Short mmCIF file of C-alpha atoms in Angstrom, two decimals:
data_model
loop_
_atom_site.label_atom_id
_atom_site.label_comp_id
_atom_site.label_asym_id
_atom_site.label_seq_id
_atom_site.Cartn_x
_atom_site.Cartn_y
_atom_site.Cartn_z
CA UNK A 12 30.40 27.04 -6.73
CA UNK A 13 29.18 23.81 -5.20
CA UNK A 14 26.12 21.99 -3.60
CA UNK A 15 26.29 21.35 -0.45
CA UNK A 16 23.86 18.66 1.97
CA UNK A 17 23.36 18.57 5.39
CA UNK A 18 21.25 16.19 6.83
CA UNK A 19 20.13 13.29 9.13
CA UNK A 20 18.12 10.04 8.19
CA UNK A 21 17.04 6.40 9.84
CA UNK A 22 20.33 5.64 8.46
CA UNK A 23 22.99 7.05 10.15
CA UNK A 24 21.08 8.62 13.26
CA UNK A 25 18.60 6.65 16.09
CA UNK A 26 15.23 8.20 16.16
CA UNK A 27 15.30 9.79 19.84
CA UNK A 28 18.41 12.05 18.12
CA UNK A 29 16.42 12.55 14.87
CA UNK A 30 12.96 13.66 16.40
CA UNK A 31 15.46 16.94 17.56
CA UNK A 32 16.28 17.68 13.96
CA UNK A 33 12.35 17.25 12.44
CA UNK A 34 11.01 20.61 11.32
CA UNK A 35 7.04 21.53 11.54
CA UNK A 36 5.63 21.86 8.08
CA UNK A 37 4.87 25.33 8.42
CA UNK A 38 7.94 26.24 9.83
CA UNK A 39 9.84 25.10 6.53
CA UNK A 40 9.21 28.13 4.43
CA UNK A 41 10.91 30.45 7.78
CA UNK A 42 13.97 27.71 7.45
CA UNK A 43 14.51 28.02 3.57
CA UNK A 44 14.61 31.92 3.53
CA UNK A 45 17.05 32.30 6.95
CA UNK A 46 19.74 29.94 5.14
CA UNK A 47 18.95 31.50 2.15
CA UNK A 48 20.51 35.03 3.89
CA UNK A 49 23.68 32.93 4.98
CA UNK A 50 26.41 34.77 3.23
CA UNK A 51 27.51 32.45 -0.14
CA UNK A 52 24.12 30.12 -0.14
CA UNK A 53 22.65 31.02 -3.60
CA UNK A 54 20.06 28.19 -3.57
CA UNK A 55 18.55 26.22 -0.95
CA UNK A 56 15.33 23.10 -0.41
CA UNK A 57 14.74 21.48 2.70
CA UNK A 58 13.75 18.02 2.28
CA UNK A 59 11.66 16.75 5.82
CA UNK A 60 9.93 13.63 6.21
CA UNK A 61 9.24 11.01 8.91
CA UNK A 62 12.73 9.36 8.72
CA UNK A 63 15.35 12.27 7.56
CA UNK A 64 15.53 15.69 7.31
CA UNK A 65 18.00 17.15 4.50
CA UNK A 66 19.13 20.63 3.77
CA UNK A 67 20.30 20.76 -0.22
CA UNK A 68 22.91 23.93 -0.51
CA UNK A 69 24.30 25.87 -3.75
CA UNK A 70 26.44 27.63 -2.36
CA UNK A 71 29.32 29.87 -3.29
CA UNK A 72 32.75 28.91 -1.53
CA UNK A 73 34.83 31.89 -1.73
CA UNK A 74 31.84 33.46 0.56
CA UNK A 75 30.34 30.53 2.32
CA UNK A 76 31.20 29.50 5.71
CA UNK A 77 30.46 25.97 7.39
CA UNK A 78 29.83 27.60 10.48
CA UNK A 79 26.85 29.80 9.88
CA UNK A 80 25.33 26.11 9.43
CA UNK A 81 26.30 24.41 11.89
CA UNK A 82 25.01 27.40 14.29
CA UNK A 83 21.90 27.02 12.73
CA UNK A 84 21.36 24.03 13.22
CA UNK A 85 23.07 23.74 16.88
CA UNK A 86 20.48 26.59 18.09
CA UNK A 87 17.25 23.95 15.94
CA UNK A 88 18.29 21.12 17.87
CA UNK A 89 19.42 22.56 21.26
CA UNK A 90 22.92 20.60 20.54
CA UNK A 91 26.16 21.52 21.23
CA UNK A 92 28.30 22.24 17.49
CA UNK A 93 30.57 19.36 18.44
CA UNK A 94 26.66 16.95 18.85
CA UNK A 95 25.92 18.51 15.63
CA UNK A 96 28.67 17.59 13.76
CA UNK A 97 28.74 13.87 15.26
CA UNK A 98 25.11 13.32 14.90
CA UNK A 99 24.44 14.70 11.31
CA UNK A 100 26.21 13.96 7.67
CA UNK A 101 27.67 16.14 5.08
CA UNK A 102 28.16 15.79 1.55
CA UNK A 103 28.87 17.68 -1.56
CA UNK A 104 28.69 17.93 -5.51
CA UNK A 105 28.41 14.20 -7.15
CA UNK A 106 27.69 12.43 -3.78
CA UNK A 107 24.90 14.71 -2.62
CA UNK A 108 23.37 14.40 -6.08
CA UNK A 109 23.78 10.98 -5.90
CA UNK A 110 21.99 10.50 -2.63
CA UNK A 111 19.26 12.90 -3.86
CA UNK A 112 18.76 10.06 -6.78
CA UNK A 113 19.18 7.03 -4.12
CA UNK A 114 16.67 9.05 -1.59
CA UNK A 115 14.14 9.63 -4.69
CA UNK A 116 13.68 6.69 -5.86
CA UNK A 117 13.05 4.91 -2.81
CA UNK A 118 16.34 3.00 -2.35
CA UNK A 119 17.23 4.60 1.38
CA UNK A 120 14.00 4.44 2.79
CA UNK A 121 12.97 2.85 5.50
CA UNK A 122 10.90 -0.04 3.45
CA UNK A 123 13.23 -0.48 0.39
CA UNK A 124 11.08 0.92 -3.12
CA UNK A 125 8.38 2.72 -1.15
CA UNK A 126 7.26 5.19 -3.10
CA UNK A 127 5.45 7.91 -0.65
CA UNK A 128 9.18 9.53 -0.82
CA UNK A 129 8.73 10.72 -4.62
CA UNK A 130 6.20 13.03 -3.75
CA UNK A 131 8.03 14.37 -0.10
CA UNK A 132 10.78 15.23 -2.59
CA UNK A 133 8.18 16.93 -5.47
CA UNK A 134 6.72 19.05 -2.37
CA UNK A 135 10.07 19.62 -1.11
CA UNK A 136 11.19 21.71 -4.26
CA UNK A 137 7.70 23.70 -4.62
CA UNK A 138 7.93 24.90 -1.57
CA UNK A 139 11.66 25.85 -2.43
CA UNK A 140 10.60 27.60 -5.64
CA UNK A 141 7.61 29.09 -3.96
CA UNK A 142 9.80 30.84 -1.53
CA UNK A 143 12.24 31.88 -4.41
CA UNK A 144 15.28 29.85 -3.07
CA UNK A 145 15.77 27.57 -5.48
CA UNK A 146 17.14 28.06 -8.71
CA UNK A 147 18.90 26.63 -12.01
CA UNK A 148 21.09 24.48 -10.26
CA UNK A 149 18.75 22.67 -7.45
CA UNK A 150 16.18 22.84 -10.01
CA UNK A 151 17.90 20.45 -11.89
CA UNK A 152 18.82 18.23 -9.38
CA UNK A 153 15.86 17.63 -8.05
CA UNK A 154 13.43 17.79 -11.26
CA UNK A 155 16.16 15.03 -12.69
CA UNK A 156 15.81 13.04 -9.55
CA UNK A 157 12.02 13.22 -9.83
CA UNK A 158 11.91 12.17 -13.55
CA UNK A 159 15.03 9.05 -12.62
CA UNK A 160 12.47 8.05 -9.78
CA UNK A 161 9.30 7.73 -12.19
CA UNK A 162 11.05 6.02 -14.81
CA UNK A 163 12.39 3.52 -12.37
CA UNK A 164 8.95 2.42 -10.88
CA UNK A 165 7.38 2.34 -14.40
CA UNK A 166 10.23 0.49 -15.83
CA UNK A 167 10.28 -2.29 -12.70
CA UNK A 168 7.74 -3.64 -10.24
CA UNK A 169 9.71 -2.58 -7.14
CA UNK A 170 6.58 -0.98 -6.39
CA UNK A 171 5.40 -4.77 -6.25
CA UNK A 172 7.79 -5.51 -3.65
CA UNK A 173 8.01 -2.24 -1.50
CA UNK A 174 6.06 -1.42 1.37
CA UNK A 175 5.36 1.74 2.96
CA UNK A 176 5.31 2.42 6.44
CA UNK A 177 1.67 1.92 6.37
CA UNK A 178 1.46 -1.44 4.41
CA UNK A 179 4.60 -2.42 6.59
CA UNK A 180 2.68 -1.87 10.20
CA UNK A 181 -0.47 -3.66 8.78
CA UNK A 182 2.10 -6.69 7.88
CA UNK A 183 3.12 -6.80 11.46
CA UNK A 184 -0.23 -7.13 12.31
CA UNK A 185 -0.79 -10.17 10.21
CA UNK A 186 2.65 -11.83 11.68
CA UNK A 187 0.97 -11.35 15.51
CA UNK A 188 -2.25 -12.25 14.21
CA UNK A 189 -2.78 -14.82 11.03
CA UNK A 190 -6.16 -13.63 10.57
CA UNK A 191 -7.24 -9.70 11.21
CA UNK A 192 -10.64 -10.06 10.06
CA UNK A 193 -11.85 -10.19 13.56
CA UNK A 194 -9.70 -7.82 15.34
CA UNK A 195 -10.27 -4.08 15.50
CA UNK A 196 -8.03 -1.34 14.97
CA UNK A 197 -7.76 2.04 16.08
CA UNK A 198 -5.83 5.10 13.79
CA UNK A 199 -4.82 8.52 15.43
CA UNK A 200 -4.19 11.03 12.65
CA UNK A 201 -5.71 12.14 9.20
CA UNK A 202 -3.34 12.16 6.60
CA UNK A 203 -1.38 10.04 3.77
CA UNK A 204 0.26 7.68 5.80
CA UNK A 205 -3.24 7.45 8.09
CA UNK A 206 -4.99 6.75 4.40
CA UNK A 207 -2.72 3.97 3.42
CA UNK A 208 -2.47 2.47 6.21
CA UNK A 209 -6.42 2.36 6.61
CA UNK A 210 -6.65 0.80 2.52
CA UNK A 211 -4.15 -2.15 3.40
CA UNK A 212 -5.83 -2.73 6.63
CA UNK A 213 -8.96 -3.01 4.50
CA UNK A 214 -7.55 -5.04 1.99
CA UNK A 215 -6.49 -7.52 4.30
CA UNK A 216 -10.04 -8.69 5.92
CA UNK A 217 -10.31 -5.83 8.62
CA UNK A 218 -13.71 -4.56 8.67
CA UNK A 219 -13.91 -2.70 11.57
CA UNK A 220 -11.41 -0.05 11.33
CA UNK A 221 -11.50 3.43 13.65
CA UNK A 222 -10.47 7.03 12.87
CA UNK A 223 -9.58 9.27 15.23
CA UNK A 224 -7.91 12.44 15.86
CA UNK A 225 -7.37 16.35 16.59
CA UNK A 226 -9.10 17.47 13.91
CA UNK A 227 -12.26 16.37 14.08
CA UNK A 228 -13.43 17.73 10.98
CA UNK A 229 -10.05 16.05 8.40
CA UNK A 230 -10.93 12.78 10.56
CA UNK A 231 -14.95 12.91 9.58
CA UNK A 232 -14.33 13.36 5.69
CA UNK A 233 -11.75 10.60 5.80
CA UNK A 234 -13.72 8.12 7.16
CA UNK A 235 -16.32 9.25 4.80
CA UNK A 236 -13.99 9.07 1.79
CA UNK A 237 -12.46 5.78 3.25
CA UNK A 238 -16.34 4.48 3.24
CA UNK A 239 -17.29 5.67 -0.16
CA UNK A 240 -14.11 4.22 -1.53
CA UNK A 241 -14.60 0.70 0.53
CA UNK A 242 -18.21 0.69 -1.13
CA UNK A 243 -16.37 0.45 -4.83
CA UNK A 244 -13.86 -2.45 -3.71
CA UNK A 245 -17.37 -4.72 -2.15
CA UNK A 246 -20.45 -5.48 -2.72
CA UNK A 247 -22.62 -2.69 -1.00
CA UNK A 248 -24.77 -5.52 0.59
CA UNK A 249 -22.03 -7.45 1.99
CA UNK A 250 -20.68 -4.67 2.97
CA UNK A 251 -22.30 -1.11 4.37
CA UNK A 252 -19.71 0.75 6.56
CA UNK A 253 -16.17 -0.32 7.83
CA UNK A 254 -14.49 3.36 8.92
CA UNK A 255 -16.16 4.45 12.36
CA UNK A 256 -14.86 7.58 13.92
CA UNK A 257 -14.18 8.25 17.57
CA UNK A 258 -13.91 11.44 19.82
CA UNK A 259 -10.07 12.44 20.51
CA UNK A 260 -11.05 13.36 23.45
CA UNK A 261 -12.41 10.37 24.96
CA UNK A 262 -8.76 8.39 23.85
CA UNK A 263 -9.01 5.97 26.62
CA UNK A 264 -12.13 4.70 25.53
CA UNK A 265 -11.02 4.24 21.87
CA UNK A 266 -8.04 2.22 22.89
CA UNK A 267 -9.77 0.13 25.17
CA UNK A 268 -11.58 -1.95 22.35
CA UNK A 269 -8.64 -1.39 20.13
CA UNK A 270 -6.71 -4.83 19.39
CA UNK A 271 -3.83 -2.72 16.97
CA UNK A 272 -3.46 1.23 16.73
CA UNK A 273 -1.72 3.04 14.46
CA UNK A 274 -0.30 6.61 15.13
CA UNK A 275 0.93 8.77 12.53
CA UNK A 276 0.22 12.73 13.22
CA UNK A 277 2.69 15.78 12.52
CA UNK A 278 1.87 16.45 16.89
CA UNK A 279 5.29 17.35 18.39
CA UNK A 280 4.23 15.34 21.96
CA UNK A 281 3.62 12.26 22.76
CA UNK A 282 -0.42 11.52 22.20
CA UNK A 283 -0.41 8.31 24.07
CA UNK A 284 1.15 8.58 27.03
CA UNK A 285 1.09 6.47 30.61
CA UNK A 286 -1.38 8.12 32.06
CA UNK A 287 -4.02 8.01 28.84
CA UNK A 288 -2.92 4.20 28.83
CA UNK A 289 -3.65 4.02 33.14
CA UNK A 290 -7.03 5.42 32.04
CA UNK A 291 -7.48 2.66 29.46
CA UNK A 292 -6.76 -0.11 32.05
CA UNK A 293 -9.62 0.85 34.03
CA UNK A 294 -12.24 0.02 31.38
CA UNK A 295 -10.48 -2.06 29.20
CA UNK A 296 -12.06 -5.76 29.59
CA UNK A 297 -9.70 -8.13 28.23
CA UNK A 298 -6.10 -8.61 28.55
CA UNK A 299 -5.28 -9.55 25.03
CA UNK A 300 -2.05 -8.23 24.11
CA UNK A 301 -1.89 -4.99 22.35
CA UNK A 302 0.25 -4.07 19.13
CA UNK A 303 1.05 -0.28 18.21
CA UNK A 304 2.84 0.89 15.82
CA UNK A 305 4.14 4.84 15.70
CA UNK A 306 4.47 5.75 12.45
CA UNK A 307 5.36 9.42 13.37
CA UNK A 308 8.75 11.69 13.97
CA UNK A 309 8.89 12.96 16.51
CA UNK A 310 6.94 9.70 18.02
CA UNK A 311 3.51 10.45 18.92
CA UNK A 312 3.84 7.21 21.90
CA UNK A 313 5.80 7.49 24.77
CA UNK A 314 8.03 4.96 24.64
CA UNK A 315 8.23 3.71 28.29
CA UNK A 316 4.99 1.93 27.21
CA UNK A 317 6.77 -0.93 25.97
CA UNK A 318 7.55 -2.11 29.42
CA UNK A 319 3.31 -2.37 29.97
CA UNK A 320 2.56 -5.51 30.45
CA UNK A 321 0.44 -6.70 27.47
CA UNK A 322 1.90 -3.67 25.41
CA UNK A 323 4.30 -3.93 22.86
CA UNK A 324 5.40 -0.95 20.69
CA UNK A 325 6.78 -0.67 17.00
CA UNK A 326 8.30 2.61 16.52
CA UNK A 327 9.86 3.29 12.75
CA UNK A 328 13.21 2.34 13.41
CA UNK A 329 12.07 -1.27 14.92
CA UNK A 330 9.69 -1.38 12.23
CA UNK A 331 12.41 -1.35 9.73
CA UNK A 332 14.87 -3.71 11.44
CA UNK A 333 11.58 -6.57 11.70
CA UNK A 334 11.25 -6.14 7.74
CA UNK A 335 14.48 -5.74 6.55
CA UNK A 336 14.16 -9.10 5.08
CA UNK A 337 15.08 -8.55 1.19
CA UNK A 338 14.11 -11.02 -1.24
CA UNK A 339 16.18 -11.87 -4.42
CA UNK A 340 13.58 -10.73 -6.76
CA UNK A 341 13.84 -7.18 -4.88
CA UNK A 342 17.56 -7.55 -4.92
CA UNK A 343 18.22 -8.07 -8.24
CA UNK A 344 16.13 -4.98 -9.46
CA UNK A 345 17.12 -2.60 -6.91
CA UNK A 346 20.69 -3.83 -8.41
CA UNK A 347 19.73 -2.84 -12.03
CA UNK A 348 18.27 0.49 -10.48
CA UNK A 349 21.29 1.39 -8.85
CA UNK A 350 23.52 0.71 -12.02
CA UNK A 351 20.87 3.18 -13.93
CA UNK A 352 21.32 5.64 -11.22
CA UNK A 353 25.13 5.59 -11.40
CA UNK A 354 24.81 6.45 -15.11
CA UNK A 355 22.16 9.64 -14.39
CA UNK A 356 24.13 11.03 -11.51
CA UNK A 357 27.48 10.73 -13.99
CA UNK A 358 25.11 12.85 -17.18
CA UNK A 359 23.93 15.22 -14.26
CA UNK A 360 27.89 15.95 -13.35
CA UNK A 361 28.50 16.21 -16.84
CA UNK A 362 25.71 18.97 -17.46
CA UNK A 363 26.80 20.52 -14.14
CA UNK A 364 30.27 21.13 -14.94
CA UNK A 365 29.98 21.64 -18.79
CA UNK A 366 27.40 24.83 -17.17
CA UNK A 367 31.44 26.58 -17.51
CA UNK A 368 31.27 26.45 -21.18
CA UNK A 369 27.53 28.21 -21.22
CA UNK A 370 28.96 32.11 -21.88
CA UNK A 371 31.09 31.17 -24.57
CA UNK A 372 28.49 28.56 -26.31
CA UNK A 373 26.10 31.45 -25.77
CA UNK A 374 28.88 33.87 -27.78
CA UNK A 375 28.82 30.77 -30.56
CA UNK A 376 25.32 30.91 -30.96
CA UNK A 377 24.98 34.56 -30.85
CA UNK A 378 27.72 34.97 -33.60
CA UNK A 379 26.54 32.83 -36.04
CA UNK A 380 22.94 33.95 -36.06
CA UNK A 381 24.33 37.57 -36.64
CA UNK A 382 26.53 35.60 -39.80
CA UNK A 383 23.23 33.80 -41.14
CA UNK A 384 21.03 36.87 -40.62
CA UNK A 385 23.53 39.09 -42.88
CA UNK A 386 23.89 36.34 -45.15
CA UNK A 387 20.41 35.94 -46.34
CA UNK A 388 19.52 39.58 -46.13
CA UNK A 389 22.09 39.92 -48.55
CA UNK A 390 20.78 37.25 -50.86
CA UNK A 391 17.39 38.95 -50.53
CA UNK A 392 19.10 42.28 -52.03
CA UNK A 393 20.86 40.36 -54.66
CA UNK A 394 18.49 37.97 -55.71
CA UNK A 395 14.69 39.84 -55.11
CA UNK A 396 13.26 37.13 -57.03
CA UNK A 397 13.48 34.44 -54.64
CA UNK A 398 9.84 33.16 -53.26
CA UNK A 399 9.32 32.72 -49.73
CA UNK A 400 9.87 28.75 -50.13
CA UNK A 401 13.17 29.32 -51.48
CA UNK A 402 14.02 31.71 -48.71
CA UNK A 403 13.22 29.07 -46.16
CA UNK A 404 14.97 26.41 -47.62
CA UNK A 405 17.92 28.48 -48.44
CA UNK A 406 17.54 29.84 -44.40
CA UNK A 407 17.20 25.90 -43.78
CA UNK A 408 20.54 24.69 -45.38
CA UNK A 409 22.45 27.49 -44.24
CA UNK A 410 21.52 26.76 -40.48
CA UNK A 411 22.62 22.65 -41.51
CA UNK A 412 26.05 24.03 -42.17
CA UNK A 413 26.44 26.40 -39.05
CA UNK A 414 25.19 22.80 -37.25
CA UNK A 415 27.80 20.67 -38.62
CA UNK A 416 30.70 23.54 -37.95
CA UNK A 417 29.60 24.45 -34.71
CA UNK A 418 29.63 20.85 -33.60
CA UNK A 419 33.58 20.49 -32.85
CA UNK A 420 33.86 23.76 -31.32
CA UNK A 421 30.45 22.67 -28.88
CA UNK A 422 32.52 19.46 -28.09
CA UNK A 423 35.48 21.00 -27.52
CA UNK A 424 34.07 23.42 -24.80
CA UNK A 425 32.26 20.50 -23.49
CA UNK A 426 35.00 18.67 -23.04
CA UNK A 427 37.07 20.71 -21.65
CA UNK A 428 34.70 21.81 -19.08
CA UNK A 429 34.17 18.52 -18.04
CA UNK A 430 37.80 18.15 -16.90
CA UNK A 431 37.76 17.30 -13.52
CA UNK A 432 40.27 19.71 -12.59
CA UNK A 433 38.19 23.17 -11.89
CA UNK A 434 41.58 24.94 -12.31
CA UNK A 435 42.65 23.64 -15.52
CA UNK A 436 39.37 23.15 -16.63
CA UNK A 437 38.83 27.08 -16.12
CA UNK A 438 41.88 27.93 -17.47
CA UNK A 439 42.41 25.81 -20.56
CA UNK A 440 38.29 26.62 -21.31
CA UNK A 441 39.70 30.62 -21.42
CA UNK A 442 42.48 29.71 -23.53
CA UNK A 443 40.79 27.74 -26.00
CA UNK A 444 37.36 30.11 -26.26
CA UNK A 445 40.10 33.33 -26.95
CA UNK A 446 41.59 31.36 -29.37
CA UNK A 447 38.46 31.14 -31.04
CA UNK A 448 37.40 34.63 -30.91
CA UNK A 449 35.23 35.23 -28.26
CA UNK A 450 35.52 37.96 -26.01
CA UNK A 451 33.02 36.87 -22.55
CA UNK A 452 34.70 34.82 -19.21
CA UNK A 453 33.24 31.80 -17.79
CA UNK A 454 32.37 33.74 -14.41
CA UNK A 455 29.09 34.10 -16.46
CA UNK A 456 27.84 30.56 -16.31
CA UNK A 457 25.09 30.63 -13.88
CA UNK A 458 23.17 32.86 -15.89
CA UNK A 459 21.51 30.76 -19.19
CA UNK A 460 22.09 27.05 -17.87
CA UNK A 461 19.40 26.58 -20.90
CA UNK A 462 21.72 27.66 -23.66
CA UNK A 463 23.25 23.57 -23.33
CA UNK A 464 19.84 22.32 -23.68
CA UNK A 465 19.35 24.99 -27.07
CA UNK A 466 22.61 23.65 -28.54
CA UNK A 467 21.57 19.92 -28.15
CA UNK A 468 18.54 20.28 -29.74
CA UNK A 469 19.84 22.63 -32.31
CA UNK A 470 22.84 20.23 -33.11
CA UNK A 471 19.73 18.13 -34.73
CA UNK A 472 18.38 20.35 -37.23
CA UNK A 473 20.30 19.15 -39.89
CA UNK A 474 18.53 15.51 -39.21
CA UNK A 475 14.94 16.81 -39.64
#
């Protein structure tokens, strides 16, 4: 058994290869069950966002072959195999689980920390379990990932230091203009990264800000949530309305007056193109430079824009390369966070391979619940007198003493599981769980991953 990841990010791949990869929200739950029915994949989450798009694998090797994958992929992308393999990364066991931690928390993002990631990874695995194709295994992963990630931004302010891909357009705003109180700004789309964008915007002195988009009816209650909310950060006399809304389909129009836009929509075309941008020339009335910034994958502005005179164009790759300016308070604590991450991927590897021990721990506990529930029905024949405090204290120091004699047999398992040879792991786990009695084979261990959780918490009985 063994996960498996396949994937491409802002990383390792330029965006005009990436955009090929992206997969359409609603297509996801179609992707999850067809590599699902790949002989040998047991599990499988697809993690898609604006900047990677990762396919997390349990998968079963004697069965499993590499190239139903890579087909798969080859026929999404329109590449040839040989592009596919040359454009995209693999990984497996510790280092995929390790990127799954790094990728969590924010630490291989585009804008170092950001934290919009956390919940493109919670949504990634409830759309997995919806569809049934995750399981013990991913489960883990990801729910440990998840929890790491939390704890990390509560324990530091990296959240302090991080920007989003939102907060980090609006800052290249202020570096082109010092002052964006006066300017106004147009944003094409309606959803999270639309919504933070449109807050920092705010809190930085812009008070006439534009939404715009397809759907007329998401943009409408935005800019009326954006306005209700605005009214709670000012005084409603100083201020009484700062989100307009514009007509999609008058574009040129809304661009003309616009000094920065902001595009961030899940459209698989380009929105603003040369000819809505011709259109725009003919009733714009200034030629102040323009800034956008295309937030989106695939890109929602056509990039042969940027040679427009009085145009320039931030897509998320360039957006990343202007800010990728770390400071040493940032440093330092995405150091400490990485040394904490080292240590949770190394307790998730333990409680994935110790998962080999689970049938015969399960035997253990099995066993000596059949000893203690003979034992004190016999003391309740022999000794009818005893109240029902006595009974439960009696039932309460007998289970202390299966604790404490359980414990080296748990360890041993443990340990020996944890060897990192599978072979003699497997083999010297057999010899050692016969010698001890039990009767079951470690083939077993996908079945009650929760029995190493049980014996943890049971191991502390005798403390209580």
């Amino acid at each position: 058994m063994k996960i498996l990841l396949y994937g491409v990010s802002h990383r390792t791949t330029p965006i005009e290869i990436r955009e090929h990869y992206t997969i359409e929200e609603n297509k996801i739950p179609e992707q999850l069950t067809n590599v699902l029915s790949f002989p040998g994949v047991k599990e499988a989450v697809i993690l898609s966002t604006c900047n990677r798009t990762e396919y997390y694998l349990y998968i079963d090797q004697n069965e499993f072959m590499h190239g139903d994958m890579l087909r798969y992929l080859s026929n999404h992308t329109g590449y040839e195999i040989a592009e596919v393999i040359s454009t995209s990364y693999g990984k497996s066991n510790l280092d995929a689980a390790k990127h799954l931690f790094t990728v969590a928390t924010g630490l291989d993002s585009l804008i170092i920390g950001e934290t919009q990631i956390l919940s493109q990874v919670k949504q990634a695995l409830a759309t997995a379990i919806e569809q049934g194709t995750s399981g013990p295994i991913l489960n883990s992963l990801f729910h440990k990932s998840i929890s790491f990630s939390k704890k990390m931004h509560t324990k530091t302010n990296l959240d302090q230091l991080s920007y989003n891909p939102g907060s980090a357009a609006v800052k290249l705003f202020k570096e082109e203009w010092e002052s964006i109180g006066d300017k106004r700004f147009l944003l094409i789309g309606s959803g999270k990264m639309i919504r933070l964008a449109a807050k920092m915007l705010f809190y930085q002195g812009a008070t006439h800000i534009t939404l715009t988009g397809r759907n007329e009816q998401k943009v409408n209650g935005l800019a009326h949530e954006m306005n209700e909310w605005a009214k709670t950060k000012c005084h409603t006399g100083i201020l009484n309305r700062c989100f307009y809304t514009a007509d999609f389909n008058h574009l040129p129009m809304s661009l003309a007056v616009a000094d920065g836009v902001i595009v961030a929509t899940k459209s698989q075309r380009y929105l603003v193109t040369e000819k809505t941008m011709e259109e725009m020339a003919m009733i714009r009335l200034t030629k102040k430079k323009q800034l956008f910034m295309d937030l989106a994958v695939p890109r929602n502005i056509e990039p042969s824009l940027q040679y427009i005179e009085g145009i320039q164009v931030f897509d998320m790759d360039q957006i990343s390369f202007r800010l990728d300016e770390v400071d040493l308070d940032k440093d330092k604590i995405v150091k400490k966070i990485t040394s904490d991450l080292v240590e949770e991927v190394i307790a998730f590897e333990h409680w994935y391979q110790e998962r080999q021990a689970v049938p015969y721990l399960r035997e253990l506990h099995d066993q000596v619940i059949e000893i203690k529930e003979k034992a004190l029905s016999s003391l309740e024949r022999k000794l009818p007198d005893l109240t029902e405090h006595q009974i439960l204290l009696i039932d309460k120091h007998v289970q202390s003493i299966i604790n404490q004699m359980k414990r080296k047999p748990i360890e041993s398992l443990k340990d020996l599981a944890r060897k990192k040879s599978s072979r003699d792991s497997t083999k010297e786990l057999s010899f050692f769980a016969k010698s001890l009695g039990f009767s079951v084979e470690s083939e077993n261990a996908e079945d009650t991953t929760e029995v190493l959780t049980a014996e943890s918490e049971e191991n502390g009985v005798e403390n209580n």
